[in-house]
Short mmCIF file of C-alpha atoms in Angstrom, two decimals:
data_model
loop_
_atom_site.label_atom_id
_atom_site.label_comp_id
_atom_site.label_asym_id
_atom_site.label_seq_id
_atom_site.Cartn_x
_atom_site.Cartn_y
_atom_site.Cartn_z
CA ARG F 15 -1.36 2.47 -39.67
CA LYS F 16 -0.29 3.48 -36.07
CA GLU F 17 -1.28 6.80 -34.92
CA VAL F 18 2.41 7.82 -33.87
CA GLU F 19 5.41 5.94 -35.74
CA GLN F 20 9.11 6.24 -35.19
CA ASP F 21 11.85 4.41 -36.57
CA PRO F 22 13.00 2.35 -33.51
CA GLY F 23 16.55 2.33 -34.37
CA PRO F 24 19.26 1.93 -32.59
CA PHE F 25 21.10 4.84 -33.57
CA ASN F 26 24.80 4.57 -32.82
CA VAL F 27 26.33 7.43 -32.56
CA PRO F 28 29.98 8.67 -31.23
CA GLU F 29 30.39 11.38 -28.76
CA GLY F 30 30.09 14.89 -30.10
CA ALA F 31 27.94 13.69 -33.01
CA THR F 32 24.60 15.50 -34.04
CA VAL F 33 22.09 13.32 -34.42
CA ALA F 34 18.27 13.61 -35.45
CA PHE F 35 15.03 11.45 -34.78
CA ASN F 36 11.89 11.93 -36.55
CA CYS F 37 8.37 11.04 -35.98
CA THR F 38 5.44 11.06 -37.95
CA TYR F 39 1.66 11.23 -36.90
CA SER F 40 -1.67 10.43 -38.37
CA ASN F 41 -4.10 12.62 -36.82
CA SER F 42 -4.27 15.91 -38.43
CA ALA F 43 -6.42 17.03 -35.50
CA SER F 44 -3.55 16.29 -32.78
CA GLN F 45 -3.00 19.66 -30.90
CA SER F 46 0.01 18.80 -28.37
CA PHE F 47 3.26 17.48 -28.93
CA PHE F 48 6.01 16.14 -26.89
CA TRP F 49 9.39 14.15 -26.57
CA TYR F 50 9.71 12.01 -23.31
CA ARG F 51 13.04 10.21 -22.69
CA GLN F 52 13.38 6.68 -21.48
CA ASP F 53 16.25 5.16 -19.97
CA CYS F 54 16.70 1.49 -19.73
CA ARG F 55 14.15 -0.11 -16.81
CA LYS F 56 13.01 3.20 -15.86
CA GLU F 57 9.80 5.24 -16.31
CA PRO F 58 9.48 7.82 -19.29
CA LYS F 59 10.06 11.22 -18.43
CA LEU F 60 9.12 14.30 -19.89
CA LEU F 61 12.19 15.81 -22.11
CA MET F 62 10.60 19.05 -23.94
CA SER F 63 7.49 20.23 -25.26
CA VAL F 64 7.28 20.66 -29.19
CA TYR F 65 5.86 24.31 -30.28
CA SER F 66 4.70 25.10 -33.69
CA SER F 67 7.43 27.88 -34.01
CA GLY F 68 10.21 25.13 -32.94
CA ASN F 69 11.98 25.23 -29.55
CA GLU F 70 15.48 24.62 -28.37
CA ASP F 71 16.45 23.52 -25.04
CA GLY F 72 20.35 23.34 -24.35
CA ARG F 73 21.69 20.88 -27.11
CA PHE F 74 18.09 19.75 -27.95
CA THR F 75 15.86 20.93 -30.53
CA ALA F 76 12.49 20.23 -31.39
CA GLN F 77 10.35 21.17 -34.57
CA LEU F 78 7.04 20.41 -35.39
CA ASN F 79 5.78 20.48 -39.45
CA ARG F 80 1.99 20.34 -39.14
CA ALA F 81 1.56 20.13 -43.01
CA SER F 82 3.67 16.95 -43.22
CA GLN F 83 2.77 15.91 -39.88
CA TYR F 84 6.13 15.53 -38.49
CA ILE F 85 7.94 16.17 -35.49
CA SER F 86 11.78 16.43 -35.17
CA LEU F 87 14.21 16.14 -32.20
CA LEU F 88 17.70 17.21 -32.94
CA ILE F 89 20.49 16.44 -30.54
CA ARG F 90 23.87 18.32 -30.69
CA ASP F 91 27.24 17.26 -29.35
CA SER F 92 25.83 13.87 -28.10
CA LYS F 93 27.03 12.84 -24.65
CA LEU F 94 27.11 9.32 -23.24
CA SER F 95 24.43 10.08 -20.88
CA ASP F 96 21.84 10.88 -23.90
CA SER F 97 21.73 6.99 -24.50
CA ALA F 98 17.96 6.29 -23.97
CA THR F 99 14.97 5.66 -25.71
CA TYR F 100 13.15 8.81 -26.99
CA LEU F 101 9.55 8.64 -27.31
CA CYS F 102 7.36 10.71 -29.53
CA VAL F 103 4.20 11.66 -28.03
CA VAL F 104 0.72 13.34 -29.28
CA ASN F 105 -2.27 14.54 -27.99
CA THR F 106 -5.65 14.81 -30.06
CA MET F 107 -8.58 16.05 -28.29
CA ASP F 108 -11.10 15.54 -31.19
CA THR F 109 -12.12 12.56 -30.24
CA GLY F 110 -12.73 13.83 -26.28
CA ARG F 111 -10.11 11.65 -25.27
CA ARG F 112 -7.83 13.03 -22.81
CA ALA F 113 -4.47 11.17 -23.15
CA LEU F 114 -1.43 10.90 -24.64
CA THR F 115 -0.34 8.55 -27.59
CA PHE F 116 2.99 7.27 -27.58
CA GLY F 117 5.08 6.03 -30.18
CA SER F 118 7.15 2.85 -29.89
CA GLY F 119 10.44 4.91 -29.20
CA THR F 120 13.83 5.33 -30.94
CA ARG F 121 16.77 3.89 -29.34
CA LEU F 122 19.93 6.12 -29.09
CA GLN F 123 23.16 4.47 -28.18
CA VAL F 124 26.27 6.95 -27.90
CA GLN F 125 29.58 5.39 -27.75
CA PRO F 126 32.77 6.68 -26.37
CA ASP C 21 8.93 16.23 -5.38
CA VAL C 22 6.28 15.04 -7.41
CA LYS C 23 5.59 11.34 -7.01
CA VAL C 24 3.69 8.47 -8.45
CA THR C 25 4.26 5.25 -6.83
CA GLN C 26 3.11 1.84 -8.15
CA SER C 27 2.68 -0.77 -5.33
CA SER C 28 4.83 -3.48 -6.79
CA ARG C 29 7.97 -3.49 -9.08
CA TYR C 30 7.65 -7.29 -9.95
CA LEU C 31 4.60 -9.63 -9.75
CA VAL C 32 4.34 -13.17 -10.88
CA LYS C 33 0.71 -14.78 -11.19
CA ARG C 34 -0.85 -17.74 -12.20
CA THR C 35 -3.34 -18.11 -15.24
CA GLY C 36 -6.70 -17.39 -13.94
CA GLU C 37 -5.80 -15.31 -10.81
CA LYS C 38 -7.72 -12.14 -10.23
CA VAL C 39 -4.45 -9.27 -10.13
CA PHE C 40 -4.76 -5.76 -8.81
CA LEU C 41 -2.18 -3.25 -9.53
CA GLU C 42 -2.27 -0.20 -7.61
CA CYS C 43 -0.85 3.36 -8.05
CA VAL C 44 -0.89 6.47 -5.77
CA GLN C 45 0.00 9.93 -7.01
CA ASP C 46 0.30 12.73 -4.54
CA MET C 47 0.25 15.46 -6.67
CA ASP C 48 -3.65 16.07 -6.52
CA HIS C 49 -4.13 15.52 -10.23
CA GLU C 50 -7.42 14.68 -11.45
CA ASN C 51 -6.22 12.77 -14.68
CA MET C 52 -4.39 9.11 -14.01
CA PHE C 53 -3.83 6.50 -16.87
CA TRP C 54 -2.95 3.13 -17.09
CA TYR C 55 -0.64 2.07 -19.88
CA ARG C 56 1.19 -1.05 -20.87
CA GLN C 57 4.44 -1.27 -22.70
CA ASP C 58 5.75 -4.19 -24.79
CA PRO C 59 8.73 -4.22 -27.15
CA GLY C 60 8.16 -3.14 -30.40
CA LEU C 61 4.77 -1.74 -29.34
CA GLY C 62 5.56 1.14 -27.24
CA LEU C 63 3.12 2.31 -24.81
CA ARG C 64 -0.60 1.44 -25.15
CA LEU C 65 -3.47 3.06 -23.08
CA ILE C 66 -5.59 0.64 -21.21
CA TYR C 67 -7.76 2.98 -18.93
CA PHE C 68 -7.82 6.50 -18.13
CA SER C 69 -9.68 8.44 -15.40
CA TYR C 70 -10.30 11.98 -15.31
CA ASP C 71 -11.87 12.19 -12.03
CA VAL C 72 -13.05 10.37 -8.85
CA LYS C 73 -15.44 7.31 -9.81
CA MET C 74 -15.11 8.03 -13.60
CA LYS C 75 -13.04 6.07 -16.32
CA GLU C 76 -12.81 5.55 -19.84
CA LYS C 77 -11.73 3.16 -21.91
CA GLY C 78 -8.46 3.34 -23.77
CA ASP C 79 -7.25 1.41 -26.77
CA ILE C 80 -7.11 -1.88 -25.31
CA PRO C 81 -9.19 -2.25 -22.45
CA GLU C 82 -10.17 -5.90 -22.80
CA GLY C 83 -9.47 -8.10 -20.13
CA TYR C 84 -8.83 -5.39 -17.61
CA SER C 85 -11.06 -3.00 -15.27
CA VAL C 86 -10.27 -0.06 -13.10
CA SER C 87 -11.22 1.74 -9.99
CA ARG C 88 -11.14 5.14 -8.69
CA GLU C 89 -12.51 5.34 -5.54
CA LYS C 90 -10.10 8.26 -4.16
CA LYS C 91 -8.45 10.96 -6.24
CA GLU C 92 -5.04 9.78 -5.48
CA ARG C 93 -5.46 6.14 -6.34
CA PHE C 94 -6.12 4.19 -9.34
CA SER C 95 -6.30 0.52 -9.33
CA LEU C 96 -5.96 -1.56 -12.50
CA ILE C 97 -7.61 -4.96 -12.09
CA LEU C 98 -6.88 -8.31 -14.07
CA GLU C 99 -10.08 -10.24 -13.74
CA SER C 100 -8.64 -13.55 -14.94
CA ALA C 101 -4.81 -13.45 -15.69
CA SER C 102 -3.86 -14.78 -18.76
CA THR C 103 -0.28 -15.17 -20.39
CA ASN C 104 -0.68 -12.48 -23.03
CA GLN C 105 -0.67 -10.00 -20.19
CA THR C 106 2.61 -10.46 -19.12
CA SER C 107 4.00 -6.89 -19.78
CA MET C 108 5.46 -3.79 -17.93
CA TYR C 109 2.57 -1.98 -16.48
CA LEU C 110 2.80 1.63 -16.22
CA CYS C 111 0.70 3.97 -14.22
CA ALA C 112 0.56 7.89 -14.85
CA SER C 113 -0.84 11.18 -13.65
CA SER C 114 -1.46 14.74 -15.28
CA LEU C 115 -3.14 17.81 -14.24
CA ALA C 116 -4.26 18.47 -17.82
CA PRO C 117 -3.61 15.97 -20.48
CA GLY C 118 -1.91 17.24 -23.59
CA LEU C 119 -1.02 20.47 -21.59
CA THR C 120 1.07 19.52 -18.65
CA GLU C 121 3.50 16.96 -17.98
CA ALA C 122 2.49 13.30 -17.42
CA PHE C 123 4.44 11.98 -14.59
CA PHE C 124 5.06 7.96 -14.47
CA GLY C 125 5.28 5.51 -11.56
CA GLN C 126 8.35 3.29 -11.91
CA GLY C 127 6.23 0.65 -13.35
CA THR C 128 5.27 -3.07 -12.35
CA ARG C 129 6.79 -6.05 -14.44
CA LEU C 130 3.91 -8.49 -14.52
CA THR C 131 4.62 -12.20 -15.45
CA VAL C 132 1.55 -14.82 -15.69
CA VAL C 133 2.56 -18.10 -16.00
#
């Protein structure tokens, strides 16, 4: 079982739509959670951290459910420029490993 | 503006060659990482380093080694390149992994023929 699992998509949505991605993680000791965005042929960049209480940044809302071990990302009022791959990222320190574990990404295509 | 720079965007090497991928960061970060990215598999950690001359194996270290002689530079070495090492290689650095943002280089697309 992969440590971080995501639906690869693609999610094809019209402009203005609301779209949600989920991600599950297998290690209950995971401590930090993030969403990164990767444009085609570009490097990943941090979109937002995910806090236990949930957090919002403009049109983007991230939530964490520790009991069920999943993270979600909600995008409201989708823009063409939101088209990208969204990577779920988890950090687990119990193994002493100071590195991030990435999901394989969910591709979003926003259409006019 | 923070920066992680990888020495090449595209490389083509022959099977059996020794290959060096270089990465330099200008943020004075202690932690540096090498990932490879393949379709359907996402980013997989090869090696990381949390200090000069320190290195730790990631999930897929076989066939690779690394060098961290200076804080700003982290090199990935393919001792004897094979076709299954054809991939996108991404270097990253972070002040505090899991707490602060990881910054990535632009990637090196390596093709082994």
